[in-house]
Every structure is written in C-alpha cells, then in structure tokens.
Short mmCIF file of C-alpha atoms in Angstrom, two decimals:
data_model
loop_
_atom_site.label_atom_id
_atom_site.label_comp_id
_atom_site.label_asym_id
_atom_site.label_seq_id
_atom_site.Cartn_x
_atom_site.Cartn_y
_atom_site.Cartn_z
CA MET E 8 11.66 35.52 1.63
CA LYS E 9 15.55 36.20 1.80
CA ASN E 10 17.02 37.52 -0.95
CA ASN E 11 20.19 34.93 -0.88
CA LYS E 12 17.80 32.50 -2.04
CA SER E 13 18.34 30.77 -5.23
CA PRO E 14 15.99 31.47 -7.33
CA GLY E 15 13.67 28.48 -9.79
CA ALA E 16 13.49 27.45 -13.56
CA ASP E 17 12.15 31.24 -14.66
CA ASN E 18 15.24 32.97 -12.63
CA ILE E 19 13.62 34.94 -11.35
CA GLY E 20 14.49 35.60 -7.32
CA SER E 21 12.73 37.17 -3.91
CA LYS E 22 14.97 40.70 -4.78
CA ILE E 23 13.81 41.05 -7.97
CA LEU E 24 9.63 40.59 -6.88
CA LYS E 25 10.16 42.48 -3.76
CA ASP E 26 11.30 45.77 -6.22
CA ILE E 27 8.18 45.32 -8.52
CA VAL E 28 5.91 44.16 -6.31
CA CYS E 29 3.62 47.43 -6.50
CA ASP E 30 3.53 47.12 -10.46
CA ILE E 31 2.57 42.97 -9.88
CA ILE E 32 0.24 42.72 -6.66
CA TYR E 33 -2.97 43.35 -8.00
CA PRO E 34 -2.47 41.16 -10.75
CA LEU E 35 -1.22 38.46 -8.90
CA SER E 36 -3.91 38.71 -6.46
CA HIS E 37 -6.23 37.98 -9.14
CA ILE E 38 -4.39 34.46 -10.07
CA PHE E 39 -4.03 33.51 -6.84
CA ASN E 40 -7.61 34.06 -6.43
CA LEU E 41 -8.53 32.06 -9.44
CA SER E 42 -6.45 29.27 -8.76
CA PHE E 43 -8.52 29.21 -5.36
CA VAL E 44 -11.66 29.20 -6.94
CA THR E 45 -11.00 27.39 -10.14
CA GLY E 46 -8.73 24.32 -8.23
CA VAL E 47 -6.16 25.00 -11.22
CA VAL E 48 -2.48 25.39 -10.57
CA PRO E 49 -0.98 26.94 -13.34
CA HIS E 50 1.28 24.15 -14.98
CA SER E 51 4.75 26.90 -14.94
CA LEU E 52 4.78 26.79 -10.61
CA LYS E 53 4.99 22.94 -11.05
CA LEU E 54 8.11 22.64 -12.83
CA ALA E 55 11.32 22.25 -10.47
CA LYS E 56 15.23 23.33 -10.90
CA VAL E 57 17.19 20.66 -9.74
CA ILE E 58 20.72 21.15 -8.71
CA LEU E 59 23.32 19.51 -6.96
CA VAL E 60 24.87 19.98 -3.91
CA TYR E 61 27.97 17.69 -3.04
CA LYS E 62 28.02 16.12 0.36
CA ARG E 63 31.47 13.72 0.62
CA GLY E 64 33.32 11.14 -0.84
CA ASP E 65 34.49 10.48 -4.69
CA ARG E 66 33.33 13.43 -6.46
CA SER E 67 32.04 11.08 -9.51
CA ASP E 68 29.99 8.88 -7.35
CA PRO E 69 26.55 10.80 -8.47
CA GLY E 70 24.87 9.59 -4.78
CA ASN E 71 27.64 11.45 -3.28
CA TYR E 72 25.71 14.54 -4.26
CA ARG E 73 22.06 16.12 -2.43
CA PRO E 74 19.51 16.91 -5.28
CA ILE E 75 18.09 20.49 -3.57
CA PHE E 76 15.14 21.25 -5.29
CA LEU E 77 14.26 25.20 -6.39
CA LEU E 78 10.80 26.38 -7.29
CA SER E 79 9.41 29.25 -8.86
CA VAL E 80 9.65 32.16 -5.93
CA PHE E 81 5.65 32.63 -7.29
CA ASP E 82 4.85 29.37 -7.06
CA LYS E 83 6.31 29.50 -2.83
CA ILE E 84 3.65 32.27 -2.07
CA LEU E 85 1.24 30.90 -3.91
CA GLU E 86 1.68 27.49 -1.73
CA LYS E 87 2.12 29.91 1.34
CA LEU E 88 -1.26 31.32 0.66
CA MET E 89 -2.82 27.42 0.68
CA CYS E 90 -0.53 26.35 3.92
CA LYS E 91 -2.20 29.00 5.90
CA ARG E 92 -5.57 28.29 5.04
CA LEU E 93 -5.42 24.59 5.29
CA CYS E 94 -3.06 24.59 8.73
CA PHE E 95 -6.42 26.60 9.90
CA PHE E 96 -8.30 23.82 9.29
CA LEU E 97 -6.41 20.82 10.63
CA GLN E 98 -5.56 22.89 13.87
CA LEU E 99 -9.49 23.95 14.17
CA HIS E 100 -10.71 20.10 13.79
CA ASN E 101 -7.71 18.88 15.44
CA VAL E 102 -7.30 16.47 12.54
CA LEU E 103 -3.41 15.49 12.75
CA TYR E 104 -1.92 13.17 15.57
CA SER E 105 -1.26 14.27 18.30
CA TYR E 106 2.37 13.10 19.04
CA GLN E 107 3.32 13.41 15.80
CA PHE E 108 6.27 16.45 16.49
CA GLY E 109 7.82 17.22 13.01
CA PHE E 110 7.02 20.09 10.33
CA ARG E 111 4.54 21.66 13.64
CA LYS E 112 4.81 25.02 15.07
CA TYR E 113 5.36 24.58 18.61
CA HIS E 114 6.56 21.33 18.33
CA SER E 115 10.65 20.24 18.42
CA THR E 116 13.02 17.32 18.74
CA THR E 117 13.29 18.84 22.53
CA PHE E 118 9.53 18.37 22.99
CA ALA E 119 9.75 14.80 21.85
CA LEU E 120 13.03 13.52 23.82
CA ILE E 121 11.45 14.83 26.97
CA ASP E 122 8.15 12.87 26.23
CA VAL E 123 9.77 9.49 25.78
CA ILE E 124 12.11 9.92 28.39
CA ASP E 125 9.23 10.62 31.00
CA GLY E 126 7.39 8.15 29.23
CA ILE E 127 9.79 5.30 30.16
CA TYR E 128 11.14 6.76 33.14
CA GLN E 129 7.65 6.01 34.26
CA HIS E 130 7.32 2.34 33.37
CA LEU E 131 10.65 1.72 34.92
CA ASP E 132 9.30 3.27 37.95
CA SER E 133 6.42 0.46 38.47
CA ASP E 134 8.77 -2.01 37.61
CA GLU E 135 7.62 -2.50 33.72
CA TYR E 136 10.42 -3.29 30.95
CA THR E 137 10.04 -0.90 27.83
CA ILE E 138 10.60 -1.80 24.40
CA GLY E 139 11.76 0.76 21.56
CA ILE E 140 11.06 0.20 18.38
CA TYR E 141 12.74 2.97 15.40
CA LEU E 142 12.00 2.49 12.17
CA ASP E 143 13.56 4.26 9.29
CA LEU E 144 10.98 4.41 6.45
CA GLN E 145 13.27 4.31 2.72
CA LYS E 146 12.64 7.07 0.85
CA ALA E 147 9.21 7.97 2.40
CA PHE E 148 8.85 11.37 0.92
CA ASP E 149 9.64 10.28 -2.85
CA THR E 150 7.61 7.16 -2.63
CA GLY E 151 4.35 8.25 -1.20
CA ASN E 152 1.41 7.29 -3.66
CA HIS E 153 -0.69 10.64 -4.71
CA ASP E 154 -4.17 8.96 -4.81
CA VAL E 155 -3.75 7.51 -1.52
CA LEU E 156 -2.95 10.91 -0.62
CA LEU E 157 -5.62 12.36 -2.06
CA TYR E 158 -8.02 9.57 -0.43
CA LYS E 159 -7.09 10.65 2.82
CA LEU E 160 -7.26 13.85 2.42
CA ASN E 161 -10.78 13.58 1.40
CA ASN E 162 -11.59 11.86 4.40
CA TYR E 163 -10.09 14.38 6.37
CA GLY E 164 -12.94 17.10 5.02
CA ILE E 165 -10.63 18.78 2.00
CA LYS E 166 -13.32 18.60 -0.58
CA LYS E 167 -15.20 20.81 -3.44
CA SER E 168 -12.74 23.26 -4.73
CA VAL E 169 -9.92 22.46 -2.21
CA TYR E 170 -9.72 19.36 -2.99
CA GLN E 171 -9.89 19.61 -6.79
CA TRP E 172 -6.40 22.24 -6.36
CA PHE E 173 -4.68 19.18 -4.53
CA LYS E 174 -5.25 16.74 -7.10
CA ASN E 175 -4.34 19.89 -9.98
CA TYR E 176 -1.26 20.80 -7.61
CA LEU E 177 -0.10 17.30 -7.86
CA SER E 178 -0.42 16.77 -11.45
CA ASP E 179 1.49 16.91 -14.71
CA ARG E 180 4.42 18.00 -11.88
CA LYS E 181 8.19 18.20 -13.77
CA GLN E 182 11.88 18.81 -13.09
CA PHE E 183 15.45 19.36 -14.92
CA THR E 184 18.71 18.77 -13.60
CA SER E 185 20.36 21.77 -13.69
CA LEU E 186 24.41 21.82 -14.18
CA PRO E 187 27.17 24.51 -15.03
CA GLY E 188 26.56 24.99 -18.69
CA VAL E 189 23.87 22.32 -19.63
CA SER E 190 20.28 21.11 -18.45
CA SER E 191 18.71 17.62 -18.25
CA GLU E 192 15.74 16.87 -20.52
CA ILE E 193 12.39 17.53 -18.56
CA GLY E 194 10.77 14.39 -16.85
CA TYR E 195 7.68 13.84 -15.00
CA ILE E 196 7.44 13.01 -11.43
CA SER E 197 4.15 10.97 -10.59
CA ILE E 198 4.58 10.02 -6.96
CA GLY E 199 5.93 11.47 -3.99
CA VAL E 200 5.70 14.77 -2.63
CA PRO E 201 6.67 18.31 -4.10
CA GLN E 202 10.43 18.08 -3.03
CA GLY E 203 11.43 22.48 -2.33
CA SER E 204 7.89 23.12 -1.86
CA VAL E 205 6.20 24.41 1.22
CA LEU E 206 3.60 22.18 1.30
CA GLY E 207 5.22 19.01 0.92
CA PRO E 208 6.19 18.66 4.66
CA LEU E 209 2.60 19.45 5.90
CA LEU E 210 1.18 16.67 2.82
CA PHE E 211 2.94 14.05 4.39
CA LEU E 212 2.52 14.40 7.24
CA LEU E 213 -1.04 13.82 6.08
CA TYR E 214 0.31 10.91 4.64
CA VAL E 215 1.52 9.10 7.18
CA ASN E 216 -1.33 10.62 9.77
CA ASP E 217 -3.10 7.63 10.50
CA ILE E 218 0.08 5.15 10.50
CA HIS E 219 -1.16 4.87 15.02
CA GLN E 220 -4.30 3.57 14.30
CA ALA E 221 -1.90 0.52 12.56
CA VAL E 222 -0.41 -0.58 15.95
CA LEU E 223 -2.98 0.72 18.47
CA ASP E 224 -1.03 -1.76 21.26
CA ALA E 225 1.99 0.38 21.46
CA GLU E 226 2.80 4.38 21.97
CA VAL E 227 3.84 5.41 18.36
CA LYS E 228 6.01 8.74 18.94
CA LEU E 229 6.58 10.56 15.35
CA PHE E 230 8.89 12.97 13.97
CA ALA E 231 8.06 13.36 10.02
CA ASP E 232 9.25 9.69 8.79
CA ASP E 233 10.71 8.68 11.80
CA THR E 234 8.34 6.09 13.09
CA ASN E 235 9.43 4.93 16.59
CA LEU E 236 7.04 2.54 18.92
CA PHE E 237 7.18 1.79 22.59
CA LEU E 238 5.88 -0.86 24.70
CA HIS E 239 5.76 -1.37 28.00
CA ASN E 240 5.00 -4.47 30.18
CA LYS E 241 6.18 -6.62 33.70
CA LYS E 242 6.39 -9.49 32.03
CA LEU E 243 9.37 -9.41 29.46
CA CYS E 244 8.62 -12.32 26.93
CA THR E 245 4.41 -10.65 26.83
CA VAL E 246 6.91 -7.36 25.42
CA PHE E 247 8.23 -9.39 23.20
CA ASP E 248 5.74 -10.84 21.67
CA ARG E 249 3.18 -7.91 21.56
CA ALA E 250 6.35 -5.98 19.98
CA ASN E 251 6.30 -9.13 16.98
CA THR E 252 2.44 -8.49 16.36
CA CYS E 253 3.06 -4.69 16.03
CA LEU E 254 5.04 -4.82 13.43
CA GLN E 255 2.91 -7.24 11.72
CA HIS E 256 0.51 -4.86 11.01
CA MET E 257 3.40 -2.37 10.47
CA SER E 258 4.03 -3.92 8.35
CA LYS E 259 0.88 -4.50 6.42
CA TRP E 260 -0.19 -0.46 6.55
CA LEU E 261 3.38 0.00 4.67
CA ILE E 262 1.88 -2.07 2.22
CA ALA E 263 -1.31 -0.32 1.96
CA ASN E 264 0.36 2.73 1.56
CA ARG E 265 2.85 1.67 -0.40
CA LEU E 266 5.49 2.39 1.91
CA SER E 267 8.80 0.33 2.71
CA LEU E 268 11.07 0.25 5.16
CA ASN E 269 14.94 0.35 5.43
CA VAL E 270 15.74 -2.59 7.90
CA ASP E 271 20.02 -1.86 7.96
CA GLN E 272 18.67 1.86 9.49
CA THR E 273 15.55 0.21 11.92
CA CYS E 274 16.76 -0.91 15.07
CA PHE E 275 14.84 -1.42 19.00
CA CYS E 276 16.30 -1.28 22.48
CA VAL E 277 15.00 -3.30 25.85
CA PHE E 278 14.90 -0.72 29.04
CA GLY E 279 14.41 -2.52 32.37
CA ASN E 280 16.65 -4.00 35.04
CA GLU E 281 19.95 -4.90 32.96
CA ARG E 282 20.54 -8.27 34.97
CA LYS E 283 16.66 -9.60 34.05
CA ILE E 284 17.27 -9.00 31.29
CA ILE E 285 20.24 -10.83 30.32
CA MET E 286 19.04 -14.10 32.08
CA THR E 287 15.60 -13.72 30.23
CA PHE E 288 16.84 -13.08 27.10
CA ASN E 289 20.91 -13.35 25.08
CA LEU E 290 20.48 -10.23 23.15
CA SER E 291 24.26 -10.42 22.63
#
C-alpha cells in the first residue's frame, strides 16, 4: 500500500502501519482469522470517511464535487485477504461471465474493443446488419440491493461462514462527510456496494453477472456497469424487432434487480450498408 494514501476515520495511514507492523502482526492475524471463522466484521472497520474533491463549474453547487470514500487501512487488509480467497473460488469454478471486461485480471478496454470490432466486421463480411445498443445503468454501484446480492452469492456457491461474513460485511455500514474543520453526523448505508472498498468492484461484478441470461437473443459485452448489446441479421427490420424484444427483457431484469436505466445516456448504432439503411429507415 502506498504511503501517500489518505487515512480513514481512524487517521492511521499505511506508513504508520508499516512502521509498527512487527508489533501488531500477530494480534492482527488473530483478529482477521477470527473474523473469517465467525463470519463477523468489526464494526469499526465498516465506517467510511467521505471527502469531497472539486471537479468543475460552480463551487457552490454540491453536484460539482466528487465524493471519495476513505476506509481504514486495517479494513483494506482484511478485504484483500477475503478478495484473494473469493477470486480463487470464482476462477476455480468459472463463475464470472466470460465477456465481463471490467475489474478483472488479464481483461481490459483494449480486449473489449478488439472483441467487439472483430465481431462487427465478421458479420459485415457475411452481409449482415449489426445493431449495437449501449445501456447506461443509473448509479448502479450505489443502488444495488443487499438482499439480491446475498441471494446471488449463495447461488454461486458462497455459503456457510463465508456467506455469513459477507452478510455481516454488508450490514450496519456507516459513513460521515468530512470538510476542513467540521464533520457531519454519522449516517447508515443500506444499499449499494461499499464505495472505496477492495471488495466493492468484485461484488458488483457478481451482482450483474447474470445480466446476459436476460437477453439470450443478443451478444452481451460488459465493462463493469457499461452494458452493450449486439444483434445481427441479414434483414434490418428483423434486427430492430429483436432489439425491441431484448430491451423488454432487459427492462424486466432491471426491475427484478432494483436497478434503473439512464435513458439520456443510452443510445444505439447501426452497422451495415449506409445506403440500404437510409432507404429502409429514416434514422435522421
């Protein structure tokens, strides 16, 4: 862990921890092992300190600031240990969707782009039209339902003490906002994956892992919460009909998983013979 990282609510940074590691390694190991065995995460490790970073525009507008969640360095160590175990389990049983390119080792935007472009060119060479639908999930990381997430973890084989650990990890999470010289009251968080955490991105991948099963008639490519649907056919009318059907199925999945679509940031694109597309539909 880098020494310049800001500390959490306890004001203990990674540099201090490295200086005293020889004195605390054995009691810390005992606490972490006890946490895994009993399925209990210490309450003090579930408190997030939120600081605000200015982005742009009017400084008096709260919407122009980005919240940064700072957790205890001890919590990050505990989460790294559990994350390593969870990643090993997911890889061993091939749980994660193969076309999820976000937050995964040996996956990246480069691989995602190569896969998508190669697929589009293959269908163009076969004289087929392709429609790409680019869905933007609204505040997906912040609105995920904990009961839905725990249900999915159980279905993926995460059970017994590990399941209880995640159930306890998600419960009673708290946060407060800190500004120079003043801090807000502590509030409770009941939805969303923990922001600023080590496990948060991986838990979100599991939350949306089954999204491709909602639209079996389309190729689904994911990069974290960016969801892209691709449909192909020699007839443009057929592609559009199938696309509308897929969107209806996707709507049902979003409702079932307590997520919503940002319609303003959602769009589509048609790939094929430009002249035939214009003759078939007036897309302007």
